[in-house]
Amino acid sequence: MKANKLSRKMYFFIGLPIMLLTISCNTDYIEVDTTGTLLEDNYYRNESEAYSGLIAVYDVIGKQSRGFENMISLLNSGSDDHYTGGGSSSDGSQLQAFSNYTISESTIATSYWNDFYQGIFRANTLLLKLPGVDMATTTKARFTAETKALRAIYYFELVRLFRNIPLITSPLGTDDIYSVTQADPNDVYAQIETDLSEAISGLPVSLDLENEAGRLTQGAVKALLGKVYLYQGKNSEAAAQFAEVNGTPGSTSAFGYKLLDDFSDLWNISNIYNTESIIEIAHSDQSNADWWFWGSGADEGNSLNVMCGPRGYVRTAGSTAPDYAAGWGFNIITQSLYDALDGDPRFDDTIENLQAYVDSGEVQLEESYQYTGYYLKKFMPFNSDVSTGGGASVLNYKQHTYMMRLADTYLMEAEALGGTGTRAQALLDAVRARVGLPSVPVSLDAIMQERRLELAGEGHRWYDLVRTGNAATALAFKGFTPGKNEILPIPLAELENTLLEQNPNY
């Protein structure tokens, strides 16, 4: 591994207040003797150790598409664009419960809470230690900025999912864990804004992709700050941040961002860190991930791939059907999304109609639960993508995923501008022109429709419905209850023997 390139290949187990750390990279290991003292008392002595700590903070961002309980699968399951799928109504029970809105404190997976707090605890520890680390001032400033920005990301995930959460900005002692209370969501958002705002100046404008791919930049953090403002209804502030990130619609921005000419190129798995990518989640087929550590810090595979693959998929002799790898049949496309995309140039890169191949006798497969015949093509792997390395091959797919890309920020800026005016029109037009669609009059409804079609299956739809007040109508067929299901229940394990209170109506 090159010295500065971000890698998530590690084993990392954290407890409060004891933190045990082992970083692995190919066959080189950093081992720390903790005999007679707590690790955090003796660690972070130099830049190398601080960098290891920074990697550990970055690691949690992989939850977007790593492990069975990844964020994209969860958020897709709750939207009107997808059914959970899987082998049965009990397969992936936590996803099924969100999809049919029977989710409760007992059925929600605790990782949606714990994993992000683990990232926050790591960030808090590193921020405490960095001032005393013997390293260059500019490097220390960058590490500090990245850590604050990552803490903000994890708090943004938590406050959107659960709303009523504890705000913890320094390491907790064992005696303090069970006396933590929930903060006003406005205070959480204020901390997120502070962390992001303070981070910007310490970050580079661009990266040396050979050595630094995957790390945060000024443009990425400005885009995040714009999104945070937008979710609070601070539209003028959001528009200002997005305008810097986006630049002139259709052209290259000051941060080097530009829409790809071909929408299909977004899903070419070798086209990583392209000009449209703002925050990209890296995956690898070389981590030798296996079942016993799947979803942990040592697992670098893309779990969406195997989850989206069709169950029992086999091509018949002489078939011209795509050579997809068999998977678990999750993230099934609803008829509603199929109809919305039917005739759109993005259809063929978003949806695969496997039932058509079944009807023609070219394919055999096992129908998923709530089968429609339509699958999420953006993340369906081919047999040529199957890892030939160690571990379980189905856990070692290498496709990267986008946490944020430029078409997303174009449409968010158009929304922040109220869906009106020359610039909002130009932003919407640029997204449509990229796929050969004509201009339509800009409006908030037109922007939301474009977001649905452009970003389908990428985990944005559920939040868009909730934050615009459209969830009750769009999700009524799934059993969505207004005043309750806009946020998730706090997991039961987090409530026991603590001062935390459950969210309303759960």
mmCIF file with all atom_site columns, N, CA and C in Angstrom, residues 138 141-150 152 191-207 216-229 237-238 240-242 244-245 255 257:
data_model
loop_
_atom_site.group_PDB
_atom_site.id
_atom_site.type_symbol
_atom_site.label_atom_id
_atom_site.label_alt_id
_atom_site.label_comp_id
_atom_site.label_asym_id
_atom_site.label_entity_id
_atom_site.label_seq_id
_atom_site.pdbx_PDB_ins_code
_atom_site.Cartn_x
_atom_site.Cartn_y
_atom_site.Cartn_z
_atom_site.occupancy
_atom_site.B_iso_or_equiv
_atom_site.pdbx_formal_charge
_atom_site.auth_seq_id
_atom_site.auth_comp_id
_atom_site.auth_asym_id
_atom_site.auth_atom_id
_atom_site.pdbx_PDB_model_num
ATOM 1   N N  . THR A 1 138 ? 0.701   21.295 8.688   1.00 0.00 ? 138 THR A N  1
ATOM 2   C CA . THR A 1 138 ? -0.266  21.221 7.592   1.00 0.00 ? 138 THR A CA 1
ATOM 3   C C  . THR A 1 138 ? -0.918  19.842 7.514   1.00 0.00 ? 138 THR A C  1
ATOM 4   N N  . ALA A 1 141 ? -3.422  19.591 10.295  1.00 0.00 ? 141 ALA A N  1
ATOM 5   C CA . ALA A 1 141 ? -4.628  20.351 9.967   1.00 0.00 ? 141 ALA A CA 1
ATOM 6   C C  . ALA A 1 141 ? -5.525  19.556 9.020   1.00 0.00 ? 141 ALA A C  1
ATOM 7   N N  . ARG A 1 142 ? -4.913  18.860 8.072   1.00 0.00 ? 142 ARG A N  1
ATOM 8   C CA . ARG A 1 142 ? -5.712  18.061 7.140   1.00 0.00 ? 142 ARG A CA 1
ATOM 9   C C  . ARG A 1 142 ? -6.371  16.883 7.847   1.00 0.00 ? 142 ARG A C  1
ATOM 10  N N  . PHE A 1 143 ? -5.624  16.184 8.684   1.00 0.00 ? 143 PHE A N  1
ATOM 11  C CA . PHE A 1 143 ? -6.197  15.070 9.437   1.00 0.00 ? 143 PHE A CA 1
ATOM 12  C C  . PHE A 1 143 ? -7.361  15.548 10.302  1.00 0.00 ? 143 PHE A C  1
ATOM 13  N N  . THR A 1 144 ? -7.173  16.701 10.932  1.00 0.00 ? 144 THR A N  1
ATOM 14  C CA . THR A 1 144 ? -8.232  17.258 11.784  1.00 0.00 ? 144 THR A CA 1
ATOM 15  C C  . THR A 1 144 ? -9.471  17.578 10.954  1.00 0.00 ? 144 THR A C  1
ATOM 16  N N  . ALA A 1 145 ? -9.263  18.189 9.794   1.00 0.00 ? 145 ALA A N  1
ATOM 17  C CA . ALA A 1 145 ? -10.384 18.540 8.925   1.00 0.00 ? 145 ALA A CA 1
ATOM 18  C C  . ALA A 1 145 ? -11.129 17.297 8.452   1.00 0.00 ? 145 ALA A C  1
ATOM 19  N N  . GLU A 1 146 ? -10.399 16.275 8.036   1.00 0.00 ? 146 GLU A N  1
ATOM 20  C CA . GLU A 1 146 ? -11.044 15.052 7.575   1.00 0.00 ? 146 GLU A CA 1
ATOM 21  C C  . GLU A 1 146 ? -11.848 14.400 8.694   1.00 0.00 ? 146 GLU A C  1
ATOM 22  N N  . THR A 1 147 ? -11.282 14.389 9.887   1.00 0.00 ? 147 THR A N  1
ATOM 23  C CA . THR A 1 147 ? -11.956 13.749 11.013  1.00 0.00 ? 147 THR A CA 1
ATOM 24  C C  . THR A 1 147 ? -13.232 14.487 11.382  1.00 0.00 ? 147 THR A C  1
ATOM 25  N N  . LYS A 1 148 ? -13.184 15.812 11.392  1.00 0.00 ? 148 LYS A N  1
ATOM 26  C CA . LYS A 1 148 ? -14.395 16.584 11.693  1.00 0.00 ? 148 LYS A CA 1
ATOM 27  C C  . LYS A 1 148 ? -15.462 16.359 10.627  1.00 0.00 ? 148 LYS A C  1
ATOM 28  N N  . ALA A 1 149 ? -15.049 16.331 9.370   1.00 0.00 ? 149 ALA A N  1
ATOM 29  C CA . ALA A 1 149 ? -16.013 16.132 8.291   1.00 0.00 ? 149 ALA A CA 1
ATOM 30  C C  . ALA A 1 149 ? -16.650 14.749 8.379   1.00 0.00 ? 149 ALA A C  1
ATOM 31  N N  . LEU A 1 150 ? -15.864 13.739 8.695   1.00 0.00 ? 150 LEU A N  1
ATOM 32  C CA . LEU A 1 150 ? -16.406 12.388 8.839   1.00 0.00 ? 150 LEU A CA 1
ATOM 33  C C  . LEU A 1 150 ? -17.358 12.295 10.023  1.00 0.00 ? 150 LEU A C  1
ATOM 34  N N  . ALA A 1 152 ? -19.168 14.663 11.077  1.00 0.00 ? 152 ALA A N  1
ATOM 35  C CA . ALA A 1 152 ? -20.384 15.322 10.600  1.00 0.00 ? 152 ALA A CA 1
ATOM 36  C C  . ALA A 1 152 ? -21.209 14.390 9.729   1.00 0.00 ? 152 ALA A C  1
ATOM 37  N N  . GLN A 1 191 ? -23.957 21.316 15.228  1.00 0.00 ? 191 GLN A N  1
ATOM 38  C CA . GLN A 1 191 ? -22.625 20.706 15.342  1.00 0.00 ? 191 GLN A CA 1
ATOM 39  C C  . GLN A 1 191 ? -22.142 20.203 13.978  1.00 0.00 ? 191 GLN A C  1
ATOM 40  N N  . ILE A 1 192 ? -23.048 19.633 13.202  1.00 0.00 ? 192 ILE A N  1
ATOM 41  C CA . ILE A 1 192 ? -22.697 19.162 11.868  1.00 0.00 ? 192 ILE A CA 1
ATOM 42  C C  . ILE A 1 192 ? -22.216 20.338 11.015  1.00 0.00 ? 192 ILE A C  1
ATOM 43  N N  . GLU A 1 193 ? -22.959 21.420 11.053  1.00 0.00 ? 193 GLU A N  1
ATOM 44  C CA . GLU A 1 193 ? -22.564 22.611 10.296  1.00 0.00 ? 193 GLU A CA 1
ATOM 45  C C  . GLU A 1 193 ? -21.201 23.129 10.740  1.00 0.00 ? 193 GLU A C  1
ATOM 46  N N  . THR A 1 194 ? -20.976 23.167 12.047  1.00 0.00 ? 194 THR A N  1
ATOM 47  C CA . THR A 1 194 ? -19.694 23.642 12.576  1.00 0.00 ? 194 THR A CA 1
ATOM 48  C C  . THR A 1 194 ? -18.552 22.759 12.101  1.00 0.00 ? 194 THR A C  1
ATOM 49  N N  . ASP A 1 195 ? -18.723 21.445 12.219  1.00 0.00 ? 195 ASP A N  1
ATOM 50  C CA . ASP A 1 195 ? -17.664 20.531 11.809  1.00 0.00 ? 195 ASP A CA 1
ATOM 51  C C  . ASP A 1 195 ? -17.344 20.686 10.325  1.00 0.00 ? 195 ASP A C  1
ATOM 52  N N  . LEU A 1 196 ? -18.356 20.767 9.489   1.00 0.00 ? 196 LEU A N  1
ATOM 53  C CA . LEU A 1 196 ? -18.122 20.881 8.056   1.00 0.00 ? 196 LEU A CA 1
ATOM 54  C C  . LEU A 1 196 ? -17.502 22.223 7.698   1.00 0.00 ? 196 LEU A C  1
ATOM 55  N N  . SER A 1 197 ? -18.013 23.288 8.294   1.00 0.00 ? 197 SER A N  1
ATOM 56  C CA . SER A 1 197 ? -17.487 24.625 8.001   1.00 0.00 ? 197 SER A CA 1
ATOM 57  C C  . SER A 1 197 ? -16.028 24.748 8.407   1.00 0.00 ? 197 SER A C  1
ATOM 58  N N  . GLU A 1 198 ? -15.681 24.201 9.577   1.00 0.00 ? 198 GLU A N  1
ATOM 59  C CA . GLU A 1 198 ? -14.307 24.272 10.049  1.00 0.00 ? 198 GLU A CA 1
ATOM 60  C C  . GLU A 1 198 ? -13.379 23.373 9.233   1.00 0.00 ? 198 GLU A C  1
ATOM 61  N N  . ALA A 1 199 ? -13.927 22.342 8.613   1.00 0.00 ? 199 ALA A N  1
ATOM 62  C CA . ALA A 1 199 ? -13.098 21.387 7.889   1.00 0.00 ? 199 ALA A CA 1
ATOM 63  C C  . ALA A 1 199 ? -12.619 21.917 6.542   1.00 0.00 ? 199 ALA A C  1
ATOM 64  N N  . ILE A 1 200 ? -13.409 22.764 5.912   1.00 0.00 ? 200 ILE A N  1
ATOM 65  C CA . ILE A 1 200 ? -13.162 23.122 4.512   1.00 0.00 ? 200 ILE A CA 1
ATOM 66  C C  . ILE A 1 200 ? -11.751 23.647 4.270   1.00 0.00 ? 200 ILE A C  1
ATOM 67  N N  . SER A 1 201 ? -11.317 24.595 5.078   1.00 0.00 ? 201 SER A N  1
ATOM 68  C CA . SER A 1 201 ? -10.023 25.236 4.818   1.00 0.00 ? 201 SER A CA 1
ATOM 69  C C  . SER A 1 201 ? -8.843  24.292 4.996   1.00 0.00 ? 201 SER A C  1
ATOM 70  N N  . GLY A 1 202 ? -9.009  23.231 5.753   1.00 0.00 ? 202 GLY A N  1
ATOM 71  C CA . GLY A 1 202 ? -7.911  22.303 5.989   1.00 0.00 ? 202 GLY A CA 1
ATOM 72  C C  . GLY A 1 202 ? -7.790  21.205 4.949   1.00 0.00 ? 202 GLY A C  1
ATOM 73  N N  . LEU A 1 203 ? -8.687  21.206 3.965   1.00 0.00 ? 203 LEU A N  1
ATOM 74  C CA . LEU A 1 203 ? -8.720  20.142 2.968   1.00 0.00 ? 203 LEU A CA 1
ATOM 75  C C  . LEU A 1 203 ? -8.167  20.625 1.632   1.00 0.00 ? 203 LEU A C  1
ATOM 76  N N  . PRO A 1 204 ? -7.653  19.717 0.818   1.00 0.00 ? 204 PRO A N  1
ATOM 77  C CA . PRO A 1 204 ? -7.156  20.102 -0.504  1.00 0.00 ? 204 PRO A CA 1
ATOM 78  C C  . PRO A 1 204 ? -8.313  20.322 -1.477  1.00 0.00 ? 204 PRO A C  1
ATOM 79  N N  . VAL A 1 205 ? -8.049  21.092 -2.527  1.00 0.00 ? 205 VAL A N  1
ATOM 80  C CA . VAL A 1 205 ? -9.050  21.300 -3.576  1.00 0.00 ? 205 VAL A CA 1
ATOM 81  C C  . VAL A 1 205 ? -9.168  20.059 -4.437  1.00 0.00 ? 205 VAL A C  1
ATOM 82  N N  . SER A 1 206 ? -8.058  19.382 -4.675  1.00 0.00 ? 206 SER A N  1
ATOM 83  C CA . SER A 1 206 ? -8.059  18.172 -5.495  1.00 0.00 ? 206 SER A CA 1
ATOM 84  C C  . SER A 1 206 ? -7.125  17.142 -4.881  1.00 0.00 ? 206 SER A C  1
ATOM 85  N N  . LEU A 1 207 ? -7.162  15.943 -5.426  1.00 0.00 ? 207 LEU A N  1
ATOM 86  C CA . LEU A 1 207 ? -6.377  14.839 -4.884  1.00 0.00 ? 207 LEU A CA 1
ATOM 87  C C  . LEU A 1 207 ? -5.414  14.282 -5.920  1.00 0.00 ? 207 LEU A C  1
ATOM 88  N N  . LEU A 1 216 ? -11.442 12.971 1.466   1.00 0.00 ? 216 LEU A N  1
ATOM 89  C CA . LEU A 1 216 ? -12.331 14.115 1.299   1.00 0.00 ? 216 LEU A CA 1
ATOM 90  C C  . LEU A 1 216 ? -11.583 15.344 0.801   1.00 0.00 ? 216 LEU A C  1
ATOM 91  N N  . THR A 1 217 ? -12.291 16.166 0.045   1.00 0.00 ? 217 THR A N  1
ATOM 92  C CA . THR A 1 217 ? -11.753 17.412 -0.490  1.00 0.00 ? 217 THR A CA 1
ATOM 93  C C  . THR A 1 217 ? -12.645 18.579 -0.086  1.00 0.00 ? 217 THR A C  1
ATOM 94  N N  . GLN A 1 218 ? -12.195 19.781 -0.407  1.00 0.00 ? 218 GLN A N  1
ATOM 95  C CA . GLN A 1 218 ? -13.024 20.955 -0.136  1.00 0.00 ? 218 GLN A CA 1
ATOM 96  C C  . GLN A 1 218 ? -14.361 20.862 -0.861  1.00 0.00 ? 218 GLN A C  1
ATOM 97  N N  . GLY A 1 219 ? -14.339 20.439 -2.117  1.00 0.00 ? 219 GLY A N  1
ATOM 98  C CA . GLY A 1 219 ? -15.576 20.345 -2.874  1.00 0.00 ? 219 GLY A CA 1
ATOM 99  C C  . GLY A 1 219 ? -16.551 19.359 -2.271  1.00 0.00 ? 219 GLY A C  1
ATOM 100 N N  . ALA A 1 220 ? -16.046 18.216 -1.822  1.00 0.00 ? 220 ALA A N  1
ATOM 101 C CA . ALA A 1 220 ? -16.912 17.214 -1.215  1.00 0.00 ? 220 ALA A CA 1
ATOM 102 C C  . ALA A 1 220 ? -17.577 17.743 0.042   1.00 0.00 ? 220 ALA A C  1
ATOM 103 N N  . VAL A 1 221 ? -16.809 18.443 0.866   1.00 0.00 ? 221 VAL A N  1
ATOM 104 C CA . VAL A 1 221 ? -17.357 18.942 2.127   1.00 0.00 ? 221 VAL A CA 1
ATOM 105 C C  . VAL A 1 221 ? -18.317 20.107 1.876   1.00 0.00 ? 221 VAL A C  1
ATOM 106 N N  . LYS A 1 222 ? -18.030 20.939 0.890   1.00 0.00 ? 222 LYS A N  1
ATOM 107 C CA . LYS A 1 222 ? -18.988 21.985 0.532   1.00 0.00 ? 222 LYS A CA 1
ATOM 108 C C  . LYS A 1 222 ? -20.308 21.380 0.040   1.00 0.00 ? 222 LYS A C  1
ATOM 109 N N  . ALA A 1 223 ? -20.208 20.319 -0.739  1.00 0.00 ? 223 ALA A N  1
ATOM 110 C CA . ALA A 1 223 ? -21.422 19.643 -1.206  1.00 0.00 ? 223 ALA A CA 1
ATOM 111 C C  . ALA A 1 223 ? -22.209 19.071 -0.035  1.00 0.00 ? 223 ALA A C  1
ATOM 112 N N  . LEU A 1 224 ? -21.501 18.474 0.910   1.00 0.00 ? 224 LEU A N  1
ATOM 113 C CA . LEU A 1 224 ? -22.159 17.955 2.107   1.00 0.00 ? 224 LEU A CA 1
ATOM 114 C C  . LEU A 1 224 ? -22.827 19.060 2.909   1.00 0.00 ? 224 LEU A C  1
ATOM 115 N N  . LEU A 1 225 ? -22.119 20.183 3.053   1.00 0.00 ? 225 LEU A N  1
ATOM 116 C CA . LEU A 1 225 ? -22.678 21.295 3.815   1.00 0.00 ? 225 LEU A CA 1
ATOM 117 C C  . LEU A 1 225 ? -23.933 21.827 3.121   1.00 0.00 ? 225 LEU A C  1
ATOM 118 N N  . GLY A 1 226 ? -23.895 21.902 1.793   1.00 0.00 ? 226 GLY A N  1
ATOM 119 C CA . GLY A 1 226 ? -25.083 22.320 1.071   1.00 0.00 ? 226 GLY A CA 1
ATOM 120 C C  . GLY A 1 226 ? -26.253 21.387 1.318   1.00 0.00 ? 226 GLY A C  1
ATOM 121 N N  . LYS A 1 227 ? -25.990 20.098 1.351   1.00 0.00 ? 227 LYS A N  1
ATOM 122 C CA . LYS A 1 227 ? -27.051 19.113 1.597   1.00 0.00 ? 227 LYS A CA 1
ATOM 123 C C  . LYS A 1 227 ? -27.600 19.243 3.006   1.00 0.00 ? 227 LYS A C  1
ATOM 124 N N  . VAL A 1 228 ? -26.728 19.465 3.968   1.00 0.00 ? 228 VAL A N  1
ATOM 125 C CA . VAL A 1 228 ? -27.165 19.659 5.356   1.00 0.00 ? 228 VAL A CA 1
ATOM 126 C C  . VAL A 1 228 ? -28.055 20.889 5.462   1.00 0.00 ? 228 VAL A C  1
ATOM 127 N N  . TYR A 1 229 ? -27.667 21.978 4.811   1.00 0.00 ? 229 TYR A N  1
ATOM 128 C CA . TYR A 1 229 ? -28.505 23.175 4.802   1.00 0.00 ? 229 TYR A CA 1
ATOM 129 C C  . TYR A 1 229 ? -29.860 22.884 4.150   1.00 0.00 ? 229 TYR A C  1
ATOM 130 N N  . GLU A 1 237 ? -28.516 29.365 1.873   1.00 0.00 ? 237 GLU A N  1
ATOM 131 C CA . GLU A 1 237 ? -27.186 28.884 2.258   1.00 0.00 ? 237 GLU A CA 1
ATOM 132 C C  . GLU A 1 237 ? -26.814 27.636 1.451   1.00 0.00 ? 237 GLU A C  1
ATOM 133 N N  . ALA A 1 238 ? -27.803 26.742 1.251   1.00 0.00 ? 238 ALA A N  1
ATOM 134 C CA . ALA A 1 238 ? -27.561 25.531 0.476   1.00 0.00 ? 238 ALA A CA 1
ATOM 135 C C  . ALA A 1 238 ? -27.190 25.878 -0.958  1.00 0.00 ? 238 ALA A C  1
ATOM 136 N N  . ALA A 1 240 ? -25.857 28.516 -2.163  1.00 0.00 ? 240 ALA A N  1
ATOM 137 C CA . ALA A 1 240 ? -24.535 29.133 -2.260  1.00 0.00 ? 240 ALA A CA 1
ATOM 138 C C  . ALA A 1 240 ? -23.430 28.081 -2.260  1.00 0.00 ? 240 ALA A C  1
ATOM 139 N N  . GLN A 1 241 ? -23.548 27.076 -1.402  1.00 0.00 ? 241 GLN A N  1
ATOM 140 C CA . GLN A 1 241 ? -22.540 26.015 -1.359  1.00 0.00 ? 241 GLN A CA 1
ATOM 141 C C  . GLN A 1 241 ? -22.566 25.196 -2.651  1.00 0.00 ? 241 GLN A C  1
ATOM 142 N N  . PHE A 1 242 ? -23.763 24.835 -3.084  1.00 0.00 ? 242 PHE A N  1
ATOM 143 C CA . PHE A 1 242 ? -23.868 24.031 -4.295  1.00 0.00 ? 242 PHE A CA 1
ATOM 144 C C  . PHE A 1 242 ? -23.352 24.785 -5.526  1.00 0.00 ? 242 PHE A C  1
ATOM 145 N N  . GLU A 1 244 ? -20.887 26.796 -5.780  1.00 0.00 ? 244 GLU A N  1
ATOM 146 C CA . GLU A 1 244 ? -19.432 26.684 -5.853  1.00 0.00 ? 244 GLU A CA 1
ATOM 147 C C  . GLU A 1 244 ? -19.017 25.298 -6.339  1.00 0.00 ? 244 GLU A C  1
ATOM 148 N N  . VAL A 1 245 ? -19.708 24.289 -5.848  1.00 0.00 ? 245 VAL A N  1
ATOM 149 C CA . VAL A 1 245 ? -19.387 22.916 -6.230  1.00 0.00 ? 245 VAL A CA 1
ATOM 150 C C  . VAL A 1 245 ? -19.718 22.660 -7.692  1.00 0.00 ? 245 VAL A C  1
ATOM 151 N N  . PHE A 1 255 ? -13.729 22.862 -8.852  1.00 0.00 ? 255 PHE A N  1
ATOM 152 C CA . PHE A 1 255 ? -13.216 21.709 -8.112  1.00 0.00 ? 255 PHE A CA 1
ATOM 153 C C  . PHE A 1 255 ? -12.954 20.520 -9.034  1.00 0.00 ? 255 PHE A C  1
ATOM 154 N N  . TYR A 1 257 ? -15.168 19.037 -11.074 1.00 0.00 ? 257 TYR A N  1
ATOM 155 C CA . TYR A 1 257 ? -16.319 18.173 -11.307 1.00 0.00 ? 257 TYR A CA 1
ATOM 156 C C  . TYR A 1 257 ? -16.953 18.480 -12.661 1.00 0.00 ? 257 TYR A C  1
#
